[in-house]
mmCIF file of C-alpha atoms in Angstrom:
data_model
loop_
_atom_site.group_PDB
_atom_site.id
_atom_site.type_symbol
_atom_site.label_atom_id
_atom_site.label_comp_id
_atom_site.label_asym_id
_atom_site.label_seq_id
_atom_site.Cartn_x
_atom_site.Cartn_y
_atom_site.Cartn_z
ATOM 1 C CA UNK C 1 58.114 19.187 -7.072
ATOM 2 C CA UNK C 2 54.533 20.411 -8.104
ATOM 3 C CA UNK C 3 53.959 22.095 -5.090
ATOM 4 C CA UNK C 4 50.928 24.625 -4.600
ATOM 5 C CA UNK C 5 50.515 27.289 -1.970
ATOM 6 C CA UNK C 6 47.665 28.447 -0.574
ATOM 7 C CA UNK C 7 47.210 31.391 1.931
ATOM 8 C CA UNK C 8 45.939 31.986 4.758
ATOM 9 C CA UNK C 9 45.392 28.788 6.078
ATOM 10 C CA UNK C 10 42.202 29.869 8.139
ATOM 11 C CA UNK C 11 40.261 33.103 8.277
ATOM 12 C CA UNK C 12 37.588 34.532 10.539
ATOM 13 C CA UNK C 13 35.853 37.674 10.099
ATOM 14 C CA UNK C 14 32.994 39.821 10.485
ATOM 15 C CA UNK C 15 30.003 39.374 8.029
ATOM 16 C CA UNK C 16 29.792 42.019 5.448
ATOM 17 C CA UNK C 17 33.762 42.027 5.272
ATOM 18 C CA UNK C 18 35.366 41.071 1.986
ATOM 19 C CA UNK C 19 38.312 38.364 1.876
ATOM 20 C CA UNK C 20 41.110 37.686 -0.654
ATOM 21 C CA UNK C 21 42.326 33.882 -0.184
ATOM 22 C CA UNK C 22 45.601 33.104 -2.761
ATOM 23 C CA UNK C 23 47.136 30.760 -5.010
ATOM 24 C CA UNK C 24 50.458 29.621 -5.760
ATOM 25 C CA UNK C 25 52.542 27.514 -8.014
ATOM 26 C CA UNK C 26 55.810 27.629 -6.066
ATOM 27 C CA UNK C 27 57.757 25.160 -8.843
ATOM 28 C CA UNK C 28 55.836 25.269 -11.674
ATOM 29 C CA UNK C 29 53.818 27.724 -14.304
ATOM 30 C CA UNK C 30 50.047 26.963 -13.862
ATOM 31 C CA UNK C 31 48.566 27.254 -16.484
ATOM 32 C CA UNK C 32 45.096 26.567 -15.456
ATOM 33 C CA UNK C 33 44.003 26.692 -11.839
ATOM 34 C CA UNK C 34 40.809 25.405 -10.152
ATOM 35 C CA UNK C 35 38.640 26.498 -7.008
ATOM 36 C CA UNK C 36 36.905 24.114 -5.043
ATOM 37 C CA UNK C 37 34.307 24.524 -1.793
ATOM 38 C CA UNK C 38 34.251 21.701 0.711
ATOM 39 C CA UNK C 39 31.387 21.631 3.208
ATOM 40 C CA UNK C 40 31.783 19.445 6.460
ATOM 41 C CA UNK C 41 31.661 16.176 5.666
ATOM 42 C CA UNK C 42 31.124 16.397 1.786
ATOM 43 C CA UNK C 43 33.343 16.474 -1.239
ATOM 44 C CA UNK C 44 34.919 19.054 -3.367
ATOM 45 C CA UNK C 45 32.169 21.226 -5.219
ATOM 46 C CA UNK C 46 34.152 23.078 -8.428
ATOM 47 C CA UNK C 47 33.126 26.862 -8.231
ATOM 48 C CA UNK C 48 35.291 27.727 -11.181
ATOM 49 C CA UNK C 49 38.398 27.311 -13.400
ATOM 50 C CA UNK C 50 40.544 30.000 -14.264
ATOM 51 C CA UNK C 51 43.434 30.337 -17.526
ATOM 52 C CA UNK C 52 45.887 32.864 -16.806
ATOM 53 C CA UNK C 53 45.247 35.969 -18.592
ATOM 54 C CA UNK C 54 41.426 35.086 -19.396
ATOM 55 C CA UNK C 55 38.710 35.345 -17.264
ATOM 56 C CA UNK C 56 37.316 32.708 -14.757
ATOM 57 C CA UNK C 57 34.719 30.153 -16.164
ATOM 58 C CA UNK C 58 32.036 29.722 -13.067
ATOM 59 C CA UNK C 59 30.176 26.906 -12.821
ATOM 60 C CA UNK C 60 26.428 26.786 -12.743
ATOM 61 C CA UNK C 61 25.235 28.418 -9.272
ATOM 62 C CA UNK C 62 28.195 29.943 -8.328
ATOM 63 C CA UNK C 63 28.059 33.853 -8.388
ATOM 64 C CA UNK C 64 30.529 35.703 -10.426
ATOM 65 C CA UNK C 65 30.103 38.691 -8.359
ATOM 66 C CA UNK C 66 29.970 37.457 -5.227
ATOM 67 C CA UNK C 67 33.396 35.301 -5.772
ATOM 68 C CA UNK C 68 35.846 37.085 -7.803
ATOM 69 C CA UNK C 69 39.031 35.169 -9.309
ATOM 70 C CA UNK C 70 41.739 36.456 -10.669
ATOM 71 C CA UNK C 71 44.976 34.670 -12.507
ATOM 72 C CA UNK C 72 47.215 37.562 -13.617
ATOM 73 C CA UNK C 73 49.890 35.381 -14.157
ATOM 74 C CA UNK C 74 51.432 31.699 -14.403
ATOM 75 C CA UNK C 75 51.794 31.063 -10.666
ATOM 76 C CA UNK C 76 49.390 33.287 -8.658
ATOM 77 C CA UNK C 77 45.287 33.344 -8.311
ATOM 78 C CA UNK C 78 43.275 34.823 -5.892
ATOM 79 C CA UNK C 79 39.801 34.014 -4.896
ATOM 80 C CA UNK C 80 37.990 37.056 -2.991
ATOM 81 C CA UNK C 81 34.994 36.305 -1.116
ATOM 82 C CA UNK C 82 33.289 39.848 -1.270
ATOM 83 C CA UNK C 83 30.840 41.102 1.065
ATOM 84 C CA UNK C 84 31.307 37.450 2.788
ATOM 85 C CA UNK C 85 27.890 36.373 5.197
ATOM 86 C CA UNK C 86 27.674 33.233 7.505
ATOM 87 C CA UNK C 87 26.455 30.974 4.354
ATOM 88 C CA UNK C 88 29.987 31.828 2.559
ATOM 89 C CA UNK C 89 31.579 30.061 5.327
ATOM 90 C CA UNK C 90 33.530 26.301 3.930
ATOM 91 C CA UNK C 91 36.750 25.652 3.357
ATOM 92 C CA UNK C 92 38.062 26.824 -0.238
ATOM 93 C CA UNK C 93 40.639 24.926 -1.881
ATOM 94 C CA UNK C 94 42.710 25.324 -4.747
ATOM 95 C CA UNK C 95 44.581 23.373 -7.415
ATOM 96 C CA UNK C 96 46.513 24.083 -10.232
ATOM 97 C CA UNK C 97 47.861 22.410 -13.251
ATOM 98 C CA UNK C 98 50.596 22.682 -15.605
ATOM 99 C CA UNK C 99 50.808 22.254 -19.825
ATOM 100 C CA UNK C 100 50.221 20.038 -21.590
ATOM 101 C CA UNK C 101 46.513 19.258 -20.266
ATOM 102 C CA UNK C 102 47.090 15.350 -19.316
ATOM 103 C CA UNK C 103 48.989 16.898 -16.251
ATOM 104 C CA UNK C 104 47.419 16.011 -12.955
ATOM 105 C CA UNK C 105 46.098 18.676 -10.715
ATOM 106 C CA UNK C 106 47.863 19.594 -7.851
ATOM 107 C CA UNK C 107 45.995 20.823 -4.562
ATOM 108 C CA UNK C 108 47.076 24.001 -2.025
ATOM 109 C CA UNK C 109 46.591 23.290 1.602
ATOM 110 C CA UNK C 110 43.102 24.367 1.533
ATOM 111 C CA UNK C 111 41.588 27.701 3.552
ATOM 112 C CA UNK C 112 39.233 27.636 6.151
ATOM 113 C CA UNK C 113 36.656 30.552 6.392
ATOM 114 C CA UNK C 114 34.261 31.452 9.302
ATOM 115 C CA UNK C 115 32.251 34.672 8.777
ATOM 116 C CA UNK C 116 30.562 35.655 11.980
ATOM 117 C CA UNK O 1 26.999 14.679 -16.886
ATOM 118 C CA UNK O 2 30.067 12.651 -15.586
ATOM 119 C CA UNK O 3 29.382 11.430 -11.813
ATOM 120 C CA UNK O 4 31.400 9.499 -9.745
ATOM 121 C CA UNK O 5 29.791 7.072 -7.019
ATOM 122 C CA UNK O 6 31.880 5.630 -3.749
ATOM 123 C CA UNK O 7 28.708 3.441 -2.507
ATOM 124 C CA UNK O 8 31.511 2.810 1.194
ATOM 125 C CA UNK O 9 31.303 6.247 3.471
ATOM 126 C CA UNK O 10 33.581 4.313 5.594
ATOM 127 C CA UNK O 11 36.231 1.497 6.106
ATOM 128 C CA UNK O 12 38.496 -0.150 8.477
ATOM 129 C CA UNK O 13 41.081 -2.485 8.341
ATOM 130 C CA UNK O 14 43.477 -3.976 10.616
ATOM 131 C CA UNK O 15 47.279 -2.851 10.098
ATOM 132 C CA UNK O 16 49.446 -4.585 7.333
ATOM 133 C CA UNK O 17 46.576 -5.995 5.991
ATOM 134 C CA UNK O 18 45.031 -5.338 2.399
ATOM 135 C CA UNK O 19 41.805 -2.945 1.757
ATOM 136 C CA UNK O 20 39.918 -2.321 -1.313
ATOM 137 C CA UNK O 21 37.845 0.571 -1.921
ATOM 138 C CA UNK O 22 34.793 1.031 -4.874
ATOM 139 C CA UNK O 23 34.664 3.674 -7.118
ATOM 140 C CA UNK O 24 32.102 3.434 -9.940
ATOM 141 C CA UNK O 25 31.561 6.482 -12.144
ATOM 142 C CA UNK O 26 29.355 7.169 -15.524
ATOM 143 C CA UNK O 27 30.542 8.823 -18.835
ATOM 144 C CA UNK O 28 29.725 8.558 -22.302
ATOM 145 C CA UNK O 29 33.328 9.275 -22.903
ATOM 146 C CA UNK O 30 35.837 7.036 -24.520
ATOM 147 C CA UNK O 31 39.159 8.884 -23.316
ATOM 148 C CA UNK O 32 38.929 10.030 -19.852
ATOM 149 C CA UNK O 33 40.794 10.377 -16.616
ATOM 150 C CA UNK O 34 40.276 8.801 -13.619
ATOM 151 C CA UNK O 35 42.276 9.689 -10.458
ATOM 152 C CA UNK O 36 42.377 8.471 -5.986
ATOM 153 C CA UNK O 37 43.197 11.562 -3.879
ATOM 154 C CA UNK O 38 43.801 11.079 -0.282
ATOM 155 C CA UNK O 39 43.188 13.741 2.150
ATOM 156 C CA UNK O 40 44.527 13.241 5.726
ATOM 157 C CA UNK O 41 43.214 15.343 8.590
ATOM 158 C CA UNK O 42 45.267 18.077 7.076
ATOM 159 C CA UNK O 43 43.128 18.586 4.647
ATOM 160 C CA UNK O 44 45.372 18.614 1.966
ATOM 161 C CA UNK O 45 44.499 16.631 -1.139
ATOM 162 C CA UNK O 46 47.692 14.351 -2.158
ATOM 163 C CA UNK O 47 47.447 12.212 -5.823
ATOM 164 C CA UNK O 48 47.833 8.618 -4.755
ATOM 165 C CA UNK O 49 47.542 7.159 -8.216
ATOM 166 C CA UNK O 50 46.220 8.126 -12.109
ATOM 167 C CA UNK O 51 44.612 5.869 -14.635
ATOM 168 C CA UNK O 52 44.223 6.713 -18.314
ATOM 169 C CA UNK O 53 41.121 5.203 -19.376
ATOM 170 C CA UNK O 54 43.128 4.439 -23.136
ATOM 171 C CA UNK O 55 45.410 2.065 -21.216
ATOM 172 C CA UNK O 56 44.426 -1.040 -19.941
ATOM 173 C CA UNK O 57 47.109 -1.674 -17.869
ATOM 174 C CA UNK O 58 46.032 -1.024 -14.168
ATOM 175 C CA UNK O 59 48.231 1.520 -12.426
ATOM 176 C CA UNK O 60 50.649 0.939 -9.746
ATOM 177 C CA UNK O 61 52.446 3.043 -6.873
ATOM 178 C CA UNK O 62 53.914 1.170 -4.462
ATOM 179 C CA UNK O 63 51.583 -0.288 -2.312
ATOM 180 C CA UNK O 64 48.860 1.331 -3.973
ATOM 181 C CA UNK O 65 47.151 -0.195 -7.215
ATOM 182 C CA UNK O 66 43.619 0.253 -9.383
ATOM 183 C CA UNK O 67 41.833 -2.387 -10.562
ATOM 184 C CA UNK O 68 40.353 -0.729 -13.478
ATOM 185 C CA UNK O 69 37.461 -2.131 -15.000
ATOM 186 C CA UNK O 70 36.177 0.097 -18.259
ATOM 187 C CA UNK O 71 33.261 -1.610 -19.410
ATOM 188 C CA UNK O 72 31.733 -2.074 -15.993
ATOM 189 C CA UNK O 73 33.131 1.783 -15.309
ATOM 190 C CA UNK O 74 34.768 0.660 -12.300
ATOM 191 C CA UNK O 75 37.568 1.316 -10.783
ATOM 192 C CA UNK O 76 38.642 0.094 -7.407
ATOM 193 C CA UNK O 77 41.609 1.000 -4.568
ATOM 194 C CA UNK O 78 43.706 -1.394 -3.649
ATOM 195 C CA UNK O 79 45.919 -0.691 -0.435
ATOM 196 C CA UNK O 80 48.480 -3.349 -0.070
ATOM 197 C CA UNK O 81 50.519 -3.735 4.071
ATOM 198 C CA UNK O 82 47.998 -0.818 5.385
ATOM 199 C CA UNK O 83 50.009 1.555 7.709
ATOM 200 C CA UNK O 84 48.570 4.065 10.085
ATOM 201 C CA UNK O 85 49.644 6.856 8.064
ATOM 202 C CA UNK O 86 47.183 5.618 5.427
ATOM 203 C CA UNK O 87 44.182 6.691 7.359
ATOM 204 C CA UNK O 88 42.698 9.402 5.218
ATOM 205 C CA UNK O 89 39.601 10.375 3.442
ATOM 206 C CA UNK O 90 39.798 8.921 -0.058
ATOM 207 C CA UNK O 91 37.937 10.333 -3.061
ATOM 208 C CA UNK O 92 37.269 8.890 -6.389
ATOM 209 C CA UNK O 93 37.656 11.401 -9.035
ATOM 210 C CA UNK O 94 37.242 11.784 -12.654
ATOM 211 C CA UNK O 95 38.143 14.407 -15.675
ATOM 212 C CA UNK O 96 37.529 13.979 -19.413
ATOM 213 C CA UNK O 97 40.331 14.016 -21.815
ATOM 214 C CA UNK O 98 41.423 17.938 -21.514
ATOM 215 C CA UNK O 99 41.413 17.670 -17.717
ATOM 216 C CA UNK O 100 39.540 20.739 -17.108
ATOM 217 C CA UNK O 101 36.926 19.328 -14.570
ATOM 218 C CA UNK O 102 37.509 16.937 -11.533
ATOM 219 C CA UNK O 103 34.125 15.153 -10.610
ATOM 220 C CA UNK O 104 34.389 13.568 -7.376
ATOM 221 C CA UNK O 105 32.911 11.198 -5.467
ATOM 222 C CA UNK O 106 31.044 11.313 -1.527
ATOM 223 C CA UNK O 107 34.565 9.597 -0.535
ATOM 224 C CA UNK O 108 35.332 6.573 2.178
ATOM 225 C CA UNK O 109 36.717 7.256 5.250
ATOM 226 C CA UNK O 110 39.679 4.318 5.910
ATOM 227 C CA UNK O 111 40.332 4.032 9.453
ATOM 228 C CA UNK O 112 43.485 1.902 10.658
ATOM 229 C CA UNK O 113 43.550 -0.085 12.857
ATOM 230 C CA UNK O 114 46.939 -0.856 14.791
#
């Protein structure tokens, strides 16, 4: 159980192009999901945490505009990278949770993103 | 702020043999989270084991167990009969009592041996 797909698994595209990278709960209602940036080498950076129905809480430095979640409903976000440049490149992961908040997160497979 | 310190970047150890990897993290928190991931080449993080800071009871999975240390704020890895499929990136991580934020740690890269 508590199993959490993410999708696509690696993307490369031209800069300037925007890119939609998603979420799933496949067995359970998340409640809460998280987005996370990995550079080579380093740990997981949260960018933001998203409640379905409400809007995304960003942390400090990440740009709201430039990374766009959405959680419409209990077992799908989306992150889109819009306007993406070479800089935006990483690999984004995701995790999600389930109620009641002592759950533990549980993390998608992780997306790899070049922008050439 | 809550950080979360893994002072190894890397380890080894020979197969079947028993490896113990630091954590050491700071909170003013009394109730609190604390949390190893693994994350193989894949990439994927996988829970190896949770600790609820209220219990003192160290946690156990298997072959996998904390030594959890609260007024020191430490809280140690222990990797019992190593295998190969253990080799993995392993981060420290911490959330406060809602478990809305994970903090992590630099992680420590265990290598294998055979």
């Amino acid at each position: 159980g508590a199993v959490v797909s993410q999708h696509p698994s690696r993307v490369i595209c031209k800069s300037g192009t925007s890119v939609k990278i998603e979420c799933r709960s496949l067995d359970f209602q998340a409640t809460t999901m998280f987005w996370y940036r990995q550079f080579p080498k380093q740990s997981l950076m949260l960018m933001a945490t998203s409640n379905e129905g409400s809007k995304a809480t960003y942390e400090q430095g990440v740009e709201k505009d430039k990374f766009l979640i959405n959680h419409a409903s209990l077992t799908l976000s989306t992150l889109t990278v819009t306007s993406a440049h070479p800089e935006d490149s990483s690999f984004y992961i995701c995790s999600a949770r389930t109620t009641p908040s002592n759950q533990p997160q549980h993390f998608g497979d992780g997306t790899r993103l070049s922008i050439l | 702020a809550q950080t979360v310190t893994q002072s190894q970047p890397e380890m080894s150890v020979q197969e079947a043999e028993t490896v113990t990897l630091s954590c050491t993290y700071d909170t003013s928190e009394s109730d609190y989270y604390l949390f190893w991931y693994k994350q193989p080449p894949s990439r994927q993080m996988i829970l190896v084991i949770r600790q609820e800071a209220y219990k003192q009871q160290n946690a156990t999975e298997n072959r996998f167990s904390v030594n959890f240390q609260k007024a020191a704020k430490s809280f140690s890895l222990k990797i019992s009969d190593s295998q190969l499929g253990d080799a993995a990136m392993y981060f420290c991580a911490y959330s406060n009592f809602g478990n809305e934020k994970l903090t992590f740690g630099t992680g420590t890269r265990l290598t294998i041996i055979p």
